[in-house]
Coordinates of C-alpha atoms in Angstrom, one line a residue:
M163 CA 71.3 42.7 59.8
I164 CA 69.9 41.9 56.5
K165 CA 70.9 45.2 54.7
D166 CA 74.1 44.8 55.9
K167 CA 75.0 41.1 54.6
L168 CA 73.6 42.6 50.8
L169 CA 76.0 45.5 50.9
E170 CA 78.8 42.4 51.7
F171 CA 77.7 40.6 48.7
G172 CA 77.5 43.4 46.7
N173 CA 81.1 44.5 47.6
L174 CA 82.0 41.0 47.0
Y175 CA 80.4 41.0 43.5
E176 CA 82.3 43.8 41.9
E177 CA 85.4 42.4 43.5
M178 CA 84.5 39.3 41.5
R179 CA 84.0 41.5 38.1
K180 CA 86.9 43.6 38.2
E181 CA 89.2 40.5 39.3
A182 CA 87.8 38.4 35.9
L183 CA 88.0 41.5 33.4
R184 CA 92.3 42.0 35.0
I185 CA 92.4 38.2 34.4
V186 CA 91.0 39.1 30.8
E187 CA 93.0 41.9 29.9
E188 CA 96.2 40.0 31.6
I189 CA 95.6 36.7 29.0
K190 CA 93.8 38.5 25.9
P191 CA 97.3 39.0 23.8
R192 CA 98.2 35.4 24.4
V193 CA 95.2 34.4 22.9
Q194 CA 95.7 32.9 19.2
D195 CA 92.5 31.5 17.5
I196 CA 90.6 34.9 16.6
T197 CA 87.3 32.9 17.7
D198 CA 88.9 32.7 21.6
A199 CA 89.2 36.6 21.0
Q200 CA 86.0 37.0 20.2
I201 CA 84.4 35.4 22.5
I202 CA 86.4 37.2 25.5
Q203 CA 85.0 40.5 23.6
S204 CA 82.0 39.0 23.6
L205 CA 82.0 38.2 27.3
R206 CA 84.4 41.2 28.8
E207 CA 81.3 43.5 27.3
K208 CA 78.9 41.8 29.2
K209 CA 80.8 41.8 32.3
K210 CA 80.4 38.1 33.6
I211 CA 81.9 37.1 36.8
F212 CA 83.2 33.5 35.4
I213 CA 85.3 35.0 31.9
G214 CA 88.5 35.0 33.7
N215 CA 88.4 31.1 35.1
M216 CA 86.7 30.1 32.0
I217 CA 89.0 31.7 29.7
Y218 CA 91.8 31.2 31.5
Q219 CA 91.3 26.9 31.6
Q220 CA 90.9 26.9 28.0
L221 CA 94.1 28.3 27.1
K222 CA 95.9 26.6 30.0
D223 CA 94.8 23.5 28.8

């Protein structure tokens, strides 16, 4: 039971990570400021799962 939950969590984490990286790749061409581009690259390299939403919100406003 715990093993199944851990496997499920691992799969969910991987899906979230891939989606965050996909979002970054999608919005990266629209970045106007070099500072934002550097932030995106840094977070992308660290593979933070929250990057997609964070960068998207910053660019949307």
